[in-house]
Amino acid sequence: MRVAPAQSAPLEVAPSQAAPTLTTDVNNIVSSGAKLEDQRRWGEALSLYEDAVRTNPSITQLAQRIDLAKIHYDLGRRYADGSFRRSIAQLDEAQALDLYAEVLSKVYAHYVQEPDWKHLLDRGTLDLDIALNEPTFASSNPIQVPSETVNDFRRRLHNLTDNHAVRDRDELRDVVASAAHLARAELGLSPTSVILEYTAGAAGGLDEYTTFLTADQLNDLYSQIEGNFVGLGVELKAAENALLIVNVIHGSPAERAGIKAGDRLTAVAGKSTRELTTDQAAELLQGEEGSSVELLDVSGGEPARRVVVRREHVDVPSVDDVKMLDQESGIGYLKLTCFQKTTSRDMDAALWKLYRQGMKSLVMDLRGNPGGLLTAAVDVGDKFIDQGNIVSTKGRSPQENYVYTARAAGAWRMPLVVLIDGDSASASEIFAGAIRDHHRGVIVGVKSYGKGSVQGIFPLNIAGAGIRLTTAKFYSPNGLPFVHVGVLPDIVVRQTAKPITGEVATIAGGNSSDAILSAGLRAARQQLAQQ
């Protein structure tokens, strides 16, 4: 089971500038978000704000709402995570401080920019301040003192941290230790719980992609990279007091049970999803291979049905929907869903399958592809680009400066069309940018996400935890950045709604509500006509 990640759109807001006047649409978004926040539906609020900020990047208020919603959302995810709760119970204060110090050490050695230690202290204090009002925190860290005492603690905490100059990470560690002692003395809180909030705050305060990883989150991330896991084979996101099925993996237990993309789960293991966060539901869906879980599934206008699904080992294909779009013209199609360790092998299998079916041109669909491994993007680019650079990376550390070049051997030389949208990010942009700069194909769709940074995954020595840390920024073969810019298509297609799943099967004649795919097919036919 995968949880559809809430992606944070890059922001570039000058704090010294006055916030622009909010438009009616943005006011409505903020109002809708406030209602979601009141209901503690932080994942939905975060998604709402992130979608809005991509079209209103200069609205400071949206950036602030994203930051606060993300703190709440990440807090809920941590406390829904059994491995994190076990860390609180098992780590003593010294071990928690060692974990915090190790995170700061990784930041010092590898982060893309010189870290601002005072900012990381302030962000940790904000995380703890917010946690004190959150039921998820209180359920694991009960506070048996009057609210006046809690408010007095907050004032003392801010006096301690706000007015403390922090020159290096050793001083930062000492201040956090003092904050933990203060919380124990005044509120009876476990120092470990306090230090772990500062740990998560230090990572989350760096940028929108850096994050502290619990042991289970780290293992899930490794499973995504490897392309396999034990579960049901579904991807979920929160929606309207239910869990929306975003994707069902072909051949998975969920597919065999009749669960389809677009279905909604209203109960998991006997618990209503109205009362569960996405991550709490995800934890209920997880279990030993061979065990089962009961779901209440709602599909379209049909009555809800109870279905029992067996947890099995699931291989996640990175290439999907491989077919001929136009057999007569020889136009093949494939959808690249992510970039993982198996992607190069999956691509080879798909390309040879299409070749044997008469492929003379290829439409490659990267819409909705959030990225993945940089090296996988390079490997896929190398299949179509016979020489020159594919991507370069630049970081604060010299070891992060690298140029990835094509190896030429075995490159596919047929005409190529690449479909992108606003959710094509990271490794997807590396590939699309290389195709654009080398004039190797036609890019069709709408501007891509604009991520443009590289994250390294660093396991930590304590509690099986880790940190996903931004280590570099990447640039196209022509030296163009991707951050806040993305990839601009050669053919821009305005589309007001996303295509219906499975609609690609009806595209051969060119009549479909999937405007981007229709434009891509026309571009492929034009390429063939010009040969």
Coordinates of C-alpha atoms in Angstrom, one line a residue:
M1 CA 0.0 0.0 0.0
R2 CA 1.2 3.4 -0.9
V3 CA 0.0 6.8 0.4
A4 CA -0.2 9.4 -2.2
P5 CA 2.3 12.0 -1.0
A6 CA 1.3 15.6 -0.4
Q7 CA 3.8 17.4 -2.6
S8 CA 5.0 20.9 -1.6
A9 CA 5.2 23.4 -4.5
P10 CA 8.4 25.5 -4.4
L11 CA 7.9 29.0 -3.1
E12 CA 9.8 32.2 -3.8
V13 CA 8.4 34.9 -1.6
A14 CA 10.4 37.9 -0.4
P15 CA 9.5 38.3 3.3
S16 CA 10.2 42.0 3.2
Q17 CA 7.5 42.6 0.5
A18 CA 4.0 43.4 1.5
A19 CA 1.6 40.6 0.7
P20 CA -0.4 41.2 -2.5
T21 CA -4.1 41.7 -2.1
L22 CA -5.9 38.3 -2.0
T23 CA -8.1 37.6 -5.0
T24 CA -11.6 36.3 -4.4
D25 CA -10.5 32.8 -5.5
V26 CA -7.6 32.7 -3.0
N27 CA -9.8 34.1 -0.3
N28 CA -12.2 31.2 -1.0
I29 CA -9.3 28.7 -0.9
V30 CA -8.1 30.1 2.5
S31 CA -11.6 30.0 3.8
S32 CA -12.1 26.4 2.7
G33 CA -8.7 25.5 4.1
A34 CA -9.6 27.0 7.4
K35 CA -12.7 24.8 7.6
L36 CA -10.5 21.7 6.9
E37 CA -8.0 22.8 9.6
D38 CA -10.9 23.2 12.1
Q39 CA -11.8 19.6 11.4
R40 CA -8.1 18.6 11.7
R41 CA -8.1 17.3 8.1
W42 CA -4.6 18.4 7.7
G43 CA -3.7 16.3 4.6
E44 CA -6.6 17.7 2.7
A45 CA -5.8 21.3 3.8
L46 CA -2.2 20.8 2.7
S47 CA -3.2 19.5 -0.7
L48 CA -5.6 22.4 -1.2
Y49 CA -3.0 25.0 -0.3
E50 CA -0.3 23.4 -2.4
D51 CA -2.5 23.3 -5.5
A52 CA -3.4 27.0 -5.0
V53 CA 0.1 28.2 -4.5
R54 CA 1.2 26.8 -7.8
T55 CA -1.0 29.4 -9.6
N56 CA -0.5 32.1 -6.9
P57 CA 3.2 31.7 -5.9
S58 CA 3.5 35.3 -4.6
I59 CA 0.7 35.0 -2.1
T60 CA 2.6 35.0 1.3
Q61 CA -0.5 33.8 3.2
L62 CA -0.6 30.6 1.2
A63 CA 3.0 29.8 1.9
Q64 CA 2.3 30.4 5.6
R65 CA -0.7 28.1 5.5
I66 CA 1.3 25.4 3.8
D67 CA 4.0 25.5 6.4
L68 CA 1.6 25.3 9.4
A69 CA -0.5 22.6 7.7
K70 CA 2.6 20.6 7.0
I71 CA 3.7 20.7 10.6
H72 CA 0.3 19.4 11.7
Y73 CA 0.2 16.8 9.0
D74 CA 3.7 15.5 9.7
L75 CA 3.0 15.3 13.4
G76 CA -0.1 13.2 12.7
R77 CA 1.9 10.9 10.4
R78 CA 4.6 10.4 13.1
Y79 CA 2.2 9.5 15.8
A80 CA 0.2 7.2 13.5
D81 CA 3.5 5.4 13.0
G82 CA 4.2 2.5 15.3
S83 CA 7.9 2.7 14.9
F84 CA 7.9 6.3 16.0
R85 CA 5.8 5.5 19.1
R86 CA 8.2 2.7 19.9
S87 CA 11.1 5.1 19.6
I88 CA 9.5 7.4 22.2
A89 CA 9.1 4.5 24.6
Q90 CA 12.5 2.9 24.1
L91 CA 15.0 5.8 23.7
D92 CA 16.3 7.6 26.7
E93 CA 17.2 11.3 26.8
A94 CA 20.9 10.7 25.9
Q95 CA 20.0 8.5 22.9
A96 CA 17.4 11.0 21.7
L97 CA 20.0 13.8 21.9
D98 CA 22.5 11.6 20.0
L99 CA 19.8 11.1 17.3
Y100 CA 19.3 14.9 17.1
A101 CA 23.0 15.5 16.9
E102 CA 23.3 12.9 14.1
V103 CA 20.6 14.7 12.1
L104 CA 22.4 18.0 12.5
S105 CA 25.7 16.3 11.5
K106 CA 24.1 15.1 8.2
V107 CA 22.8 18.6 7.6
Y108 CA 26.2 20.2 8.2
A109 CA 27.9 17.7 5.9
H110 CA 25.5 17.3 3.0
Y111 CA 22.8 20.0 2.9
V112 CA 22.7 22.1 -0.3
Q113 CA 23.1 25.4 1.5
E114 CA 24.9 26.6 4.6
P115 CA 22.4 25.8 7.4
D116 CA 21.0 28.5 9.6
W117 CA 21.2 26.9 13.1
K118 CA 19.0 29.5 14.8
H119 CA 16.3 29.0 12.2
L120 CA 16.3 25.2 12.9
L121 CA 16.0 26.0 16.6
D122 CA 13.0 28.3 16.0
R123 CA 11.4 25.7 13.8
G124 CA 11.8 23.0 16.4
T125 CA 10.2 25.3 19.0
L126 CA 7.3 25.9 16.6
D127 CA 6.8 22.2 16.2
L128 CA 6.8 21.6 19.9
D129 CA 4.4 24.6 20.5
I130 CA 2.0 23.2 17.9
A131 CA 2.3 19.6 19.3
L132 CA 1.1 20.8 22.7
N133 CA -2.3 21.5 21.3
E134 CA -2.6 18.4 19.2
P135 CA -4.7 15.4 20.4
T136 CA -2.3 13.0 18.6
F137 CA 0.6 14.3 20.7
A138 CA -1.5 14.4 23.9
S139 CA -2.6 10.8 23.5
S140 CA 1.0 9.6 23.8
N141 CA 2.2 12.4 26.0
P142 CA -0.5 13.2 28.5
I143 CA 0.0 16.5 30.3
Q144 CA -1.4 16.5 33.9
V145 CA -1.1 20.2 34.6
P146 CA -3.6 23.2 34.3
S147 CA -3.7 25.2 31.0
E148 CA -2.2 28.2 32.8
T149 CA 0.9 26.1 33.5
V150 CA 1.2 25.1 29.9
N151 CA 0.9 28.7 28.8
D152 CA 3.5 29.7 31.3
F153 CA 5.8 27.0 29.9
R154 CA 5.3 28.3 26.4
R155 CA 6.5 31.8 27.6
R156 CA 9.5 30.3 29.3
L157 CA 10.3 28.1 26.3
H158 CA 10.3 31.1 23.9
N159 CA 12.4 33.2 26.3
L160 CA 14.9 30.3 26.3
T161 CA 15.0 29.8 22.5
D162 CA 14.1 33.2 21.0
N163 CA 16.8 35.1 22.7
H164 CA 19.5 32.5 22.4
A165 CA 22.2 33.0 19.8
V166 CA 23.2 29.8 18.2
R167 CA 26.6 29.7 16.4
D168 CA 27.0 26.0 15.7
R169 CA 25.3 22.7 15.9
D170 CA 26.8 21.9 19.3
E171 CA 25.2 25.0 20.8
L172 CA 22.0 24.0 19.2
R173 CA 22.1 20.6 20.8
D174 CA 22.7 22.2 24.2
V175 CA 19.7 24.6 23.9
V176 CA 17.4 21.7 22.9
A177 CA 18.6 19.7 25.9
S178 CA 17.7 22.7 28.1
A179 CA 14.3 22.9 26.4
A180 CA 13.7 19.2 27.1
H181 CA 14.6 19.6 30.8
L182 CA 12.3 22.6 31.1
A183 CA 9.4 20.6 29.6
R184 CA 10.0 17.7 32.0
A185 CA 10.2 20.0 35.0
E186 CA 7.1 22.1 34.2
L187 CA 4.8 19.7 32.2
G188 CA 6.1 16.3 33.1
L189 CA 6.8 15.6 29.5
S190 CA 9.3 12.9 28.4
P191 CA 12.6 14.6 27.3
T192 CA 12.7 12.1 24.4
S193 CA 9.3 13.3 23.1
V194 CA 10.5 16.9 23.2
I195 CA 13.8 16.2 21.5
L196 CA 12.1 14.2 18.7
E197 CA 9.9 17.2 18.0
Y198 CA 13.0 19.3 17.6
T199 CA 14.5 16.6 15.4
A200 CA 11.5 16.6 13.1
G201 CA 11.4 20.4 13.2
A202 CA 15.1 20.7 12.2
A203 CA 14.6 18.6 9.1
G204 CA 11.2 20.1 8.2
G205 CA 12.5 23.6 8.6
L206 CA 15.2 23.3 5.9
D207 CA 13.0 23.1 2.8
E208 CA 9.8 21.5 1.5
Y209 CA 11.5 18.2 0.5
T210 CA 13.8 17.5 3.5
T211 CA 12.2 15.4 6.2
F212 CA 12.9 13.2 9.2
L213 CA 12.0 9.6 8.5
T214 CA 10.8 7.2 11.1
A215 CA 12.0 3.6 10.8
D216 CA 8.8 2.5 9.0
Q217 CA 8.9 5.5 6.7
L218 CA 12.5 4.8 5.8
N219 CA 11.6 1.1 5.0
D220 CA 8.6 2.2 2.9
L221 CA 10.9 4.6 1.0
Y222 CA 13.4 1.8 0.3
S223 CA 10.5 -0.4 -0.9
Q224 CA 9.4 2.3 -3.3
I225 CA 12.9 2.6 -4.7
E226 CA 13.1 -1.2 -5.0
G227 CA 9.7 -1.4 -6.5
N228 CA 8.2 -4.0 -4.2
F229 CA 6.4 -4.3 -0.9
V230 CA 4.0 -6.4 1.1
G231 CA 0.4 -5.0 1.0
L232 CA -2.8 -4.8 -1.0
G233 CA -1.4 -2.9 -4.1
V234 CA -3.3 0.4 -3.8
E235 CA -2.4 4.0 -3.6
L236 CA -4.5 6.2 -1.3
K237 CA -5.2 9.8 -0.4
A238 CA -7.6 11.5 1.9
A239 CA -10.9 12.8 0.4
E240 CA -14.2 13.8 1.9
N241 CA -14.1 11.7 5.1
A242 CA -13.0 8.7 3.1
L243 CA -9.9 7.3 1.5
L244 CA -9.8 7.7 -2.3
I245 CA -8.2 4.9 -4.3
V246 CA -5.8 6.8 -6.6
N247 CA -4.3 3.8 -8.3
V248 CA -4.6 0.0 -8.2
I249 CA -1.5 -2.0 -9.3
H250 CA -2.1 -4.5 -12.0
G251 CA -2.2 -8.0 -10.8
S252 CA -2.3 -7.0 -7.1
P253 CA -4.6 -8.5 -4.4
A254 CA -6.7 -5.3 -4.5
E255 CA -7.3 -5.6 -8.3
R256 CA -8.3 -9.3 -7.9
A257 CA -10.7 -8.3 -5.2
G258 CA -12.5 -5.9 -7.6
I259 CA -11.2 -2.6 -6.1
K260 CA -10.7 0.1 -8.8
A261 CA -9.2 3.5 -9.1
G262 CA -11.8 6.1 -8.1
D263 CA -13.3 3.8 -5.4
R264 CA -13.6 5.1 -1.8
L265 CA -12.8 3.2 1.4
T266 CA -15.1 4.2 4.2
A267 CA -13.9 1.6 6.7
V268 CA -10.7 -0.3 7.3
A269 CA -10.5 -3.3 9.7
G270 CA -13.8 -2.2 11.2
K271 CA -12.8 1.4 11.8
S272 CA -14.5 4.2 10.0
T273 CA -12.1 6.2 7.8
R274 CA -13.9 9.4 9.0
E275 CA -12.0 8.9 12.2
L276 CA -8.7 7.9 10.7
T277 CA -5.9 9.9 9.1
T278 CA -4.5 8.5 5.8
D279 CA -1.4 7.2 7.7
Q280 CA -3.5 5.6 10.4
A281 CA -5.4 3.7 7.8
A282 CA -2.2 2.8 6.0
E283 CA -0.9 1.2 9.2
L284 CA -4.1 -0.8 9.5
L285 CA -3.7 -2.0 5.9
Q286 CA -0.2 -3.2 6.6
G287 CA 0.6 -6.5 8.1
E288 CA 2.3 -9.9 7.6
E289 CA 2.3 -11.5 4.2
G290 CA -0.6 -13.9 4.0
S291 CA -2.8 -12.1 6.5
S292 CA -6.0 -10.4 5.5
V293 CA -7.9 -7.1 6.1
E294 CA -11.6 -6.2 5.8
L295 CA -12.5 -3.1 3.8
L296 CA -15.8 -1.3 3.2
D297 CA -15.6 -0.2 -0.5
V298 CA -17.8 2.3 -2.2
S299 CA -17.7 2.3 -6.0
G300 CA -19.5 5.0 -7.9
G301 CA -23.2 5.0 -7.1
E302 CA -23.2 1.3 -6.1
P303 CA -24.0 0.2 -2.5
A304 CA -21.0 -0.2 -0.2
R305 CA -19.6 -3.7 -0.1
R306 CA -17.5 -5.5 2.4
V307 CA -14.4 -7.1 0.9
V308 CA -11.6 -9.1 2.5
V309 CA -8.2 -8.7 0.8
R310 CA -5.1 -10.8 1.4
R311 CA -1.8 -9.1 2.0
E312 CA 0.8 -10.3 -0.5
H313 CA 4.1 -9.4 -2.0
V314 CA 3.5 -6.8 -4.7
D315 CA 5.8 -5.8 -7.4
V316 CA 5.3 -2.2 -8.6
P317 CA 5.8 -1.8 -12.3
S318 CA 7.3 1.6 -13.3
V319 CA 6.0 1.2 -16.9
D320 CA 2.3 0.6 -17.4
D321 CA -0.3 0.6 -20.2
V322 CA 2.1 -0.5 -23.0
K323 CA 0.2 -0.6 -26.3
M324 CA 0.0 0.5 -29.9
L325 CA -2.0 3.8 -30.1
D326 CA -2.1 3.7 -33.9
Q327 CA -1.2 0.3 -35.4
E328 CA -1.4 1.5 -39.0
S329 CA 1.0 4.4 -38.4
G330 CA 3.2 2.4 -36.0
I331 CA 2.7 4.7 -33.0
G332 CA 3.4 3.0 -29.7
Y333 CA 2.5 4.3 -26.2
L334 CA 3.6 3.6 -22.7
K335 CA 3.1 5.3 -19.3
L336 CA 6.1 5.8 -17.1
T337 CA 4.7 6.0 -13.6
C338 CA 7.9 6.5 -11.5
F339 CA 11.7 6.1 -11.7
Q340 CA 12.9 3.2 -9.5
K341 CA 15.6 0.5 -9.6
T342 CA 13.6 -1.6 -12.0
T343 CA 12.7 1.2 -14.5
S344 CA 15.6 0.6 -17.0
R345 CA 14.7 -3.1 -17.2
D346 CA 11.0 -2.3 -17.4
M347 CA 11.6 0.2 -20.2
D348 CA 13.7 -2.3 -22.2
A349 CA 10.9 -4.9 -22.0
A350 CA 8.2 -2.4 -23.0
L351 CA 10.3 -1.0 -25.9
W352 CA 11.1 -4.4 -27.4
K353 CA 7.4 -5.4 -27.0
L354 CA 6.3 -2.4 -29.0
Y355 CA 9.1 -2.9 -31.5
R356 CA 7.9 -6.4 -32.2
Q357 CA 4.3 -5.0 -32.7
G358 CA 5.6 -2.6 -35.4
M359 CA 6.5 0.6 -33.4
K360 CA 7.9 3.3 -35.6
S361 CA 7.3 6.2 -33.2
L362 CA 6.7 6.4 -29.4
V363 CA 4.5 8.5 -27.2
M364 CA 5.9 8.4 -23.6
D365 CA 3.5 9.6 -20.9
L366 CA 5.1 11.2 -17.9
R367 CA 2.0 12.9 -16.6
G368 CA 1.5 12.4 -12.8
N369 CA 5.0 10.9 -12.5
P370 CA 6.5 12.4 -9.3
G371 CA 10.0 11.3 -10.1
G372 CA 12.2 8.9 -8.1
L373 CA 15.9 7.9 -8.7
L374 CA 18.1 10.4 -10.5
T375 CA 20.2 7.5 -11.9
A376 CA 17.0 5.8 -13.3
A377 CA 16.2 9.0 -15.2
V378 CA 19.7 9.1 -16.6
D379 CA 19.4 5.4 -17.7
V380 CA 16.1 6.1 -19.4
G381 CA 17.5 9.2 -21.1
D382 CA 20.5 7.2 -22.3
K383 CA 18.1 4.9 -24.2
F384 CA 17.1 7.8 -26.5
I385 CA 20.1 10.2 -26.4
D386 CA 23.3 8.9 -28.1
Q387 CA 25.8 11.5 -26.9
G388 CA 26.2 14.6 -24.7
N389 CA 25.0 15.5 -21.2
I390 CA 21.8 14.3 -19.7
V391 CA 21.8 16.2 -16.4
S392 CA 24.3 17.9 -14.1
T393 CA 24.1 18.4 -10.3
K394 CA 25.6 21.2 -8.1
G395 CA 25.7 21.3 -4.4
R396 CA 27.5 22.9 -1.5
S397 CA 29.8 19.9 -1.2
P398 CA 32.1 19.3 -4.2
Q399 CA 31.1 15.6 -4.1
E400 CA 27.6 16.6 -5.2
N401 CA 28.9 18.3 -8.4
Y402 CA 28.6 15.8 -11.2
V403 CA 27.8 15.6 -14.9
Y404 CA 25.9 12.6 -16.2
T405 CA 26.5 11.8 -19.9
A406 CA 25.0 9.5 -22.5
R407 CA 26.9 6.3 -23.3
A408 CA 25.6 6.1 -26.9
A409 CA 25.4 2.4 -27.2
G410 CA 22.0 1.0 -28.2
A411 CA 20.1 4.3 -28.3
W412 CA 16.6 4.1 -29.7
R413 CA 16.4 6.5 -32.7
M414 CA 12.6 6.5 -33.6
P415 CA 10.6 9.7 -33.3
L416 CA 9.6 10.5 -29.7
V417 CA 6.8 12.5 -28.1
V418 CA 6.8 13.1 -24.3
L419 CA 3.7 14.0 -22.4
I420 CA 4.0 16.1 -19.2
D421 CA 1.8 18.0 -16.8
G422 CA 2.0 19.9 -13.6
D423 CA 2.5 16.7 -11.6
S424 CA 5.5 15.6 -13.7
A425 CA 8.4 16.3 -11.2
S426 CA 12.0 15.6 -10.3
A427 CA 13.3 12.7 -12.4
S428 CA 10.5 13.2 -14.9
E429 CA 11.8 16.7 -15.5
I430 CA 15.4 15.5 -15.8
F431 CA 14.3 13.2 -18.7
A432 CA 12.0 15.7 -20.3
G433 CA 14.6 18.5 -20.0
A434 CA 17.2 16.3 -21.7
I435 CA 14.9 15.4 -24.5
R436 CA 14.1 19.1 -25.0
D437 CA 17.7 20.4 -24.9
H438 CA 18.9 17.7 -27.3
H439 CA 15.9 18.3 -29.7
R440 CA 15.4 14.6 -29.5
G441 CA 11.6 14.7 -29.3
V442 CA 8.5 16.9 -28.9
I443 CA 7.3 17.8 -25.4
V444 CA 3.5 18.1 -25.2
G445 CA 1.2 19.2 -22.4
V446 CA 1.6 21.8 -19.6
K447 CA 4.5 23.1 -17.7
S448 CA 6.0 20.6 -15.3
Y449 CA 6.2 20.8 -11.5
G450 CA 9.5 22.7 -11.2
K451 CA 11.2 20.7 -8.4
G452 CA 14.8 20.8 -9.5
S453 CA 16.6 19.5 -6.4
V454 CA 18.2 16.2 -5.4
Q455 CA 17.5 14.4 -2.2
G456 CA 19.8 11.9 -0.6
I457 CA 18.5 9.2 1.8
F458 CA 20.6 8.9 4.9
P459 CA 20.0 6.1 7.4
L460 CA 20.8 7.1 11.0
N461 CA 22.4 4.9 13.7
I462 CA 19.6 5.2 16.3
A463 CA 16.1 3.8 16.2
G464 CA 16.3 2.7 12.6
A465 CA 15.4 6.2 11.5
G466 CA 16.7 8.3 8.6
I467 CA 16.6 11.7 7.0
R468 CA 15.7 12.6 3.4
L469 CA 18.0 15.6 2.8
T470 CA 18.3 18.0 -0.2
T471 CA 21.9 17.7 -1.3
A472 CA 22.0 19.4 -4.7
K473 CA 20.1 21.2 -7.5
F474 CA 20.0 19.7 -11.0
Y475 CA 20.3 21.4 -14.3
S476 CA 19.5 20.5 -17.9
P477 CA 22.1 19.8 -20.5
N478 CA 22.0 23.4 -21.6
G479 CA 22.6 24.5 -17.9
L480 CA 19.0 25.5 -17.4
P481 CA 17.6 25.2 -13.8
F482 CA 14.3 23.5 -13.0
V483 CA 13.6 25.0 -9.6
H484 CA 10.4 27.2 -9.9
V485 CA 10.7 26.9 -13.7
G486 CA 10.0 23.3 -14.7
V487 CA 10.0 22.2 -18.3
L488 CA 7.9 24.2 -20.8
P489 CA 6.3 22.1 -23.5
D490 CA 6.9 22.6 -27.2
I491 CA 3.1 22.2 -27.7
V492 CA 1.1 23.7 -24.8
V493 CA -2.3 22.0 -24.3
R494 CA -5.0 23.6 -22.2
Q495 CA -7.0 21.0 -20.3
T496 CA -9.6 21.7 -17.7
A497 CA -10.0 18.2 -16.5
K498 CA -7.8 15.2 -16.1
P499 CA -8.5 12.2 -18.4
I500 CA -10.6 9.3 -17.2
T501 CA -8.6 6.2 -16.4
G502 CA -8.5 3.8 -19.3
E503 CA -9.5 6.4 -21.9
V504 CA -6.3 5.9 -23.8
A505 CA -7.8 2.8 -25.3
T506 CA -10.2 4.9 -27.5
I507 CA -7.6 7.4 -28.7
A508 CA -6.6 5.7 -32.0
G509 CA -9.0 7.8 -34.0
G510 CA -8.0 11.0 -32.2
N511 CA -11.4 11.5 -30.6
S512 CA -11.0 11.7 -26.8
S513 CA -11.5 14.1 -24.0
D514 CA -7.8 13.6 -23.1
A515 CA -6.6 16.7 -24.9
I516 CA -3.0 16.2 -24.1
L517 CA -2.9 12.6 -25.4
S518 CA -4.8 13.7 -28.6
A519 CA -2.2 16.4 -29.2
G520 CA 0.6 14.0 -28.6
L521 CA -0.8 11.6 -31.1
R522 CA -1.1 14.4 -33.7
A523 CA 2.5 15.3 -33.0
A524 CA 3.7 11.7 -33.5
R525 CA 1.8 11.5 -36.8
Q526 CA 3.4 14.8 -37.9
Q527 CA 6.8 13.5 -37.0
L528 CA 6.3 10.4 -39.1
A529 CA 5.0 12.4 -42.1
Q530 CA 8.1 14.6 -42.0
Q531 CA 10.5 11.7 -42.2

